[in-house]
Amino acid sequence: MYLFLDRDGVINDEIKDGYVLHPGMFRFSEGVLEAMPVLAQRFERIFVVTNQRCIGRGLLTVEGLQEIHAQMLDTIRQAGGRIDKIYFCPDVESNSPCRKPNAGMAHRAKNDFPDIDFSKALMAGNTLSDMQFGRNAGMQTVFIATTLPDTPFPHPLIDKKYPDLLRFAQDIQ
């Protein structure tokens, strides 16, 4: 099994109407560091797929994003978890092939890891755009209701819904 995770609002606290622009602004969401070791045991590969429009808007450099991600990965490793690779889309335009809900980042992962079988993959995210991304790539979807708890369920784009990443991890053990 393969897991694709959105970042903002799933792994870290989302900054409403803003962006994480330096490591000091990155805050793990409650329960995430407990969830990651469980997910690492359950999934063969774990990927992060994240739209980072702030780069295209000139608010953050790729190097700055890599610094944020290096800190995130180090903390996850120290907690006993792992992320195999992070994919990000810096594009501003919503119709960019790499920008979710388009499946470009999933295809990049498949190119890097040819063993990925999207029919055995889950996309966990906190927006309907994340769910559409999962569907567009042929994955099952898991809605993490941290930022949009009132999203209706059942919903045609959502296979399962959890209040946070830890509850999801506990359910799939």
PDB file of C-alpha atoms in Angstrom:
ATOM      1  CA  MET A   1       0.000   0.000   0.000  1.00  0.00           C
ATOM      2  CA  TYR A   2       1.072   3.547  -0.761  1.00  0.00           C
ATOM      3  CA  LEU A   3       0.081   6.722   1.054  1.00  0.00           C
ATOM      4  CA  PHE A   4      -0.028  10.218  -0.395  1.00  0.00           C
ATOM      5  CA  LEU A   5      -0.428  12.990   2.170  1.00  0.00           C
ATOM      6  CA  ASP A   6      -1.258  16.632   1.761  1.00  0.00           C
ATOM      7  CA  ARG A   7       0.912  18.843   3.966  1.00  0.00           C
ATOM      8  CA  ASP A   8      -0.844  22.012   5.183  1.00  0.00           C
ATOM      9  CA  GLY A   9      -3.817  21.123   7.361  1.00  0.00           C
ATOM     10  CA  VAL A  10      -2.868  17.430   7.530  1.00  0.00           C
ATOM     11  CA  ILE A  11       0.745  17.262   8.727  1.00  0.00           C
ATOM     12  CA  ASN A  12       1.063  20.820   9.990  1.00  0.00           C
ATOM     13  CA  ASP A  13      -1.329  23.488  11.157  1.00  0.00           C
ATOM     14  CA  GLU A  14      -2.623  25.438   8.199  1.00  0.00           C
ATOM     15  CA  ILE A  15      -2.115  29.197   8.249  1.00  0.00           C
ATOM     16  CA  LYS A  16      -5.471  30.627   7.216  1.00  0.00           C
ATOM     17  CA  ASP A  17      -5.064  32.940   4.219  1.00  0.00           C
ATOM     18  CA  GLY A  18      -1.274  32.608   4.493  1.00  0.00           C
ATOM     19  CA  TYR A  19       1.710  30.348   4.022  1.00  0.00           C
ATOM     20  CA  VAL A  20       4.420  28.662   6.051  1.00  0.00           C
ATOM     21  CA  LEU A  21       7.343  30.827   4.929  1.00  0.00           C
ATOM     22  CA  HIS A  22      10.133  29.684   7.274  1.00  0.00           C
ATOM     23  CA  PRO A  23      10.789  26.773   9.648  1.00  0.00           C
ATOM     24  CA  GLY A  24       9.690  28.794  12.672  1.00  0.00           C
ATOM     25  CA  MET A  25       6.177  29.050  11.214  1.00  0.00           C
ATOM     26  CA  PHE A  26       5.835  25.263  10.787  1.00  0.00           C
ATOM     27  CA  ARG A  27       3.831  23.614  13.580  1.00  0.00           C
ATOM     28  CA  PHE A  28       2.950  19.926  13.529  1.00  0.00           C
ATOM     29  CA  SER A  29      -0.764  19.310  13.939  1.00  0.00           C
ATOM     30  CA  GLU A  30      -1.821  17.534  17.106  1.00  0.00           C
ATOM     31  CA  GLY A  31      -1.220  13.776  16.955  1.00  0.00           C
ATOM     32  CA  VAL A  32       0.811  13.793  13.729  1.00  0.00           C
ATOM     33  CA  LEU A  33       4.119  12.769  15.320  1.00  0.00           C
ATOM     34  CA  GLU A  34       2.301   9.865  17.016  1.00  0.00           C
ATOM     35  CA  ALA A  35       0.604   8.909  13.732  1.00  0.00           C
ATOM     36  CA  MET A  36       3.700   8.874  11.512  1.00  0.00           C
ATOM     37  CA  PRO A  37       5.403   5.769  13.015  1.00  0.00           C
ATOM     38  CA  VAL A  38       2.113   3.860  12.719  1.00  0.00           C
ATOM     39  CA  LEU A  39       1.725   4.927   9.094  1.00  0.00           C
ATOM     40  CA  ALA A  40       5.371   3.994   8.393  1.00  0.00           C
ATOM     41  CA  GLN A  41       4.637   0.435   9.517  1.00  0.00           C
ATOM     42  CA  ARG A  42       1.449   0.164   7.488  1.00  0.00           C
ATOM     43  CA  PHE A  43       2.492   1.705   4.170  1.00  0.00           C
ATOM     44  CA  GLU A  44       5.263   0.593   1.831  1.00  0.00           C
ATOM     45  CA  ARG A  45       5.859   4.160   0.714  1.00  0.00           C
ATOM     46  CA  ILE A  46       4.671   7.531   2.021  1.00  0.00           C
ATOM     47  CA  PHE A  47       4.710  10.663  -0.121  1.00  0.00           C
ATOM     48  CA  VAL A  48       3.784  14.267   0.522  1.00  0.00           C
ATOM     49  CA  VAL A  49       2.071  16.143  -2.315  1.00  0.00           C
ATOM     50  CA  THR A  50       1.681  19.846  -1.678  1.00  0.00           C
ATOM     51  CA  ASN A  51       0.689  22.894  -3.695  1.00  0.00           C
ATOM     52  CA  GLN A  52       3.117  25.696  -2.854  1.00  0.00           C
ATOM     53  CA  ARG A  53       1.782  28.689  -4.779  1.00  0.00           C
ATOM     54  CA  CYS A  54       3.809  30.925  -2.439  1.00  0.00           C
ATOM     55  CA  ILE A  55       6.926  30.061  -4.483  1.00  0.00           C
ATOM     56  CA  GLY A  56       5.325  31.167  -7.747  1.00  0.00           C
ATOM     57  CA  ARG A  57       4.192  34.354  -6.023  1.00  0.00           C
ATOM     58  CA  GLY A  58       7.755  35.124  -4.924  1.00  0.00           C
ATOM     59  CA  LEU A  59       7.020  34.817  -1.192  1.00  0.00           C
ATOM     60  CA  LEU A  60       9.275  31.773  -0.667  1.00  0.00           C
ATOM     61  CA  THR A  61      12.215  30.280  -2.551  1.00  0.00           C
ATOM     62  CA  VAL A  62      12.639  26.602  -3.392  1.00  0.00           C
ATOM     63  CA  GLU A  63      15.623  26.625  -1.023  1.00  0.00           C
ATOM     64  CA  GLY A  64      13.439  28.063   1.737  1.00  0.00           C
ATOM     65  CA  LEU A  65      10.851  25.331   1.159  1.00  0.00           C
ATOM     66  CA  GLN A  66      13.598  22.694   1.269  1.00  0.00           C
ATOM     67  CA  GLU A  67      14.737  24.090   4.636  1.00  0.00           C
ATOM     68  CA  ILE A  68      11.187  23.815   6.016  1.00  0.00           C
ATOM     69  CA  HIS A  69      10.901  20.273   4.676  1.00  0.00           C
ATOM     70  CA  ALA A  70      14.320  19.223   6.022  1.00  0.00           C
ATOM     71  CA  GLN A  71      13.230  20.252   9.515  1.00  0.00           C
ATOM     72  CA  MET A  72       9.876  18.477   9.077  1.00  0.00           C
ATOM     73  CA  LEU A  73      11.522  15.250   7.860  1.00  0.00           C
ATOM     74  CA  ASP A  74      14.103  15.293  10.641  1.00  0.00           C
ATOM     75  CA  THR A  75      11.420  15.659  13.322  1.00  0.00           C
ATOM     76  CA  ILE A  76       9.295  12.893  11.761  1.00  0.00           C
ATOM     77  CA  ARG A  77      12.346  10.579  11.655  1.00  0.00           C
ATOM     78  CA  GLN A  78      13.157  11.338  15.292  1.00  0.00           C
ATOM     79  CA  ALA A  79       9.574  10.334  16.153  1.00  0.00           C
ATOM     80  CA  GLY A  80      10.030   6.985  14.370  1.00  0.00           C
ATOM     81  CA  GLY A  81       8.187   7.859  11.167  1.00  0.00           C
ATOM     82  CA  ARG A  82       9.248   8.482   7.591  1.00  0.00           C
ATOM     83  CA  ILE A  83       8.323  10.199   4.369  1.00  0.00           C
ATOM     84  CA  ASP A  84       9.876   8.685   1.268  1.00  0.00           C
ATOM     85  CA  LYS A  85       9.668  11.775  -0.927  1.00  0.00           C
ATOM     86  CA  ILE A  86       8.020  15.184  -1.079  1.00  0.00           C
ATOM     87  CA  TYR A  87       6.515  16.532  -4.279  1.00  0.00           C
ATOM     88  CA  PHE A  88       5.478  20.164  -4.548  1.00  0.00           C
ATOM     89  CA  CYS A  89       3.976  22.381  -7.198  1.00  0.00           C
ATOM     90  CA  PRO A  90       5.145  26.018  -7.159  1.00  0.00           C
ATOM     91  CA  ASP A  91       2.831  27.117  -9.971  1.00  0.00           C
ATOM     92  CA  VAL A  92       0.383  29.956  -9.485  1.00  0.00           C
ATOM     93  CA  GLU A  93      -2.055  29.002 -12.241  1.00  0.00           C
ATOM     94  CA  SER A  94      -4.807  26.626 -11.124  1.00  0.00           C
ATOM     95  CA  ASN A  95      -4.747  24.790 -14.463  1.00  0.00           C
ATOM     96  CA  SER A  96      -1.094  23.756 -14.074  1.00  0.00           C
ATOM     97  CA  PRO A  97      -0.751  19.983 -14.650  1.00  0.00           C
ATOM     98  CA  CYS A  98       1.249  19.612 -11.424  1.00  0.00           C
ATOM     99  CA  ARG A  99      -1.161  21.579  -9.253  1.00  0.00           C
ATOM    100  CA  LYS A 100      -3.766  19.599  -7.329  1.00  0.00           C
ATOM    101  CA  PRO A 101      -6.427  18.542  -8.212  1.00  0.00           C
ATOM    102  CA  ASN A 102      -4.510  17.639 -11.378  1.00  0.00           C
ATOM    103  CA  ALA A 103      -2.544  14.403 -10.991  1.00  0.00           C
ATOM    104  CA  GLY A 104       0.896  15.649 -12.090  1.00  0.00           C
ATOM    105  CA  MET A 105       2.583  15.087  -8.718  1.00  0.00           C
ATOM    106  CA  ALA A 106       1.214  11.529  -8.604  1.00  0.00           C
ATOM    107  CA  HIS A 107       2.685  10.869 -12.047  1.00  0.00           C
ATOM    108  CA  ARG A 108       6.040  12.272 -10.920  1.00  0.00           C
ATOM    109  CA  ALA A 109       5.968   9.849  -7.981  1.00  0.00           C
ATOM    110  CA  LYS A 110       5.153   6.939 -10.313  1.00  0.00           C
ATOM    111  CA  ASN A 111       8.050   7.978 -12.541  1.00  0.00           C
ATOM    112  CA  ASP A 112      10.417   7.975  -9.533  1.00  0.00           C
ATOM    113  CA  PHE A 113       8.923   4.813  -7.982  1.00  0.00           C
ATOM    114  CA  PRO A 114       7.636   2.602 -10.834  1.00  0.00           C
ATOM    115  CA  ASP A 115       6.339   0.017  -8.326  1.00  0.00           C
ATOM    116  CA  ILE A 116       3.508   2.367  -7.267  1.00  0.00           C
ATOM    117  CA  ASP A 117       0.095   0.913  -8.010  1.00  0.00           C
ATOM    118  CA  PHE A 118      -2.472   3.699  -7.681  1.00  0.00           C
ATOM    119  CA  SER A 119      -5.245   1.152  -7.148  1.00  0.00           C
ATOM    120  CA  LYS A 120      -3.417   0.243  -3.910  1.00  0.00           C
ATOM    121  CA  ALA A 121      -2.830   3.843  -2.871  1.00  0.00           C
ATOM    122  CA  LEU A 122      -4.603   6.273  -0.577  1.00  0.00           C
ATOM    123  CA  MET A 123      -4.686  10.044  -0.766  1.00  0.00           C
ATOM    124  CA  ALA A 124      -5.215  11.712   2.616  1.00  0.00           C
ATOM    125  CA  GLY A 125      -5.997  15.405   2.513  1.00  0.00           C
ATOM    126  CA  ASN A 126      -8.105  18.130   4.044  1.00  0.00           C
ATOM    127  CA  THR A 127      -9.775  19.599   0.945  1.00  0.00           C
ATOM    128  CA  LEU A 128     -12.027  18.406  -1.851  1.00  0.00           C
ATOM    129  CA  SER A 129      -9.209  19.376  -4.221  1.00  0.00           C
ATOM    130  CA  ASP A 130      -7.037  16.739  -2.496  1.00  0.00           C
ATOM    131  CA  MET A 131      -9.845  14.218  -2.896  1.00  0.00           C
ATOM    132  CA  GLN A 132     -10.196  15.064  -6.601  1.00  0.00           C
ATOM    133  CA  PHE A 133      -6.414  14.657  -6.981  1.00  0.00           C
ATOM    134  CA  GLY A 134      -6.711  11.171  -5.509  1.00  0.00           C
ATOM    135  CA  ARG A 135      -9.596  10.296  -7.810  1.00  0.00           C
ATOM    136  CA  ASN A 136      -7.764  11.711 -10.859  1.00  0.00           C
ATOM    137  CA  ALA A 137      -4.830   9.389 -10.092  1.00  0.00           C
ATOM    138  CA  GLY A 138      -7.053   6.363  -9.408  1.00  0.00           C
ATOM    139  CA  MET A 139      -6.567   6.281  -5.620  1.00  0.00           C
ATOM    140  CA  GLN A 140      -8.898   5.747  -2.688  1.00  0.00           C
ATOM    141  CA  THR A 141      -9.439   8.943  -0.706  1.00  0.00           C
ATOM    142  CA  VAL A 142      -9.353   9.781   2.982  1.00  0.00           C
ATOM    143  CA  PHE A 143     -10.670  13.150   4.101  1.00  0.00           C
ATOM    144  CA  ILE A 144      -8.860  14.558   7.145  1.00  0.00           C
ATOM    145  CA  ALA A 145     -11.396  17.002   8.569  1.00  0.00           C
ATOM    146  CA  THR A 146      -9.005  19.265  10.471  1.00  0.00           C
ATOM    147  CA  THR A 147      -9.798  22.483   8.627  1.00  0.00           C
ATOM    148  CA  LEU A 148     -13.187  21.710   7.062  1.00  0.00           C
ATOM    149  CA  PRO A 149     -15.011  19.547   9.630  1.00  0.00           C
ATOM    150  CA  ASP A 150     -18.438  20.342   8.183  1.00  0.00           C
ATOM    151  CA  THR A 151     -17.654  18.795   4.785  1.00  0.00           C
ATOM    152  CA  PRO A 152     -20.563  16.428   4.131  1.00  0.00           C
ATOM    153  CA  PHE A 153     -20.011  12.691   4.269  1.00  0.00           C
ATOM    154  CA  PRO A 154     -20.889  10.542   2.470  1.00  0.00           C
ATOM    155  CA  HIS A 155     -19.534  12.477  -0.499  1.00  0.00           C
ATOM    156  CA  PRO A 156     -18.772  11.174  -4.005  1.00  0.00           C
ATOM    157  CA  LEU A 157     -15.083  12.174  -3.738  1.00  0.00           C
ATOM    158  CA  ILE A 158     -14.532  10.850  -0.197  1.00  0.00           C
ATOM    159  CA  ASP A 159     -14.145   7.163   0.657  1.00  0.00           C
ATOM    160  CA  LYS A 160     -13.413   7.631   4.376  1.00  0.00           C
ATOM    161  CA  LYS A 161     -13.415  10.605   6.736  1.00  0.00           C
ATOM    162  CA  TYR A 162     -11.461  11.104   9.976  1.00  0.00           C
ATOM    163  CA  PRO A 163     -11.156  14.080  12.319  1.00  0.00           C
ATOM    164  CA  ASP A 164      -7.325  13.987  12.158  1.00  0.00           C
ATOM    165  CA  LEU A 165      -4.329  11.984  10.967  1.00  0.00           C
ATOM    166  CA  LEU A 166      -3.902  10.128  14.248  1.00  0.00           C
ATOM    167  CA  ARG A 167      -7.453   8.730  14.166  1.00  0.00           C
ATOM    168  CA  PHE A 168      -6.845   7.590  10.588  1.00  0.00           C
ATOM    169  CA  ALA A 169      -3.561   5.901  11.595  1.00  0.00           C
ATOM    170  CA  GLN A 170      -5.226   4.176  14.567  1.00  0.00           C
ATOM    171  CA  ASP A 171      -8.039   2.863  12.378  1.00  0.00           C
ATOM    172  CA  ILE A 172      -5.776   1.230   9.792  1.00  0.00           C
ATOM    173  CA  GLN A 173      -3.525  -0.642  12.225  1.00  0.00           C
TER     174      GLN A 173
END
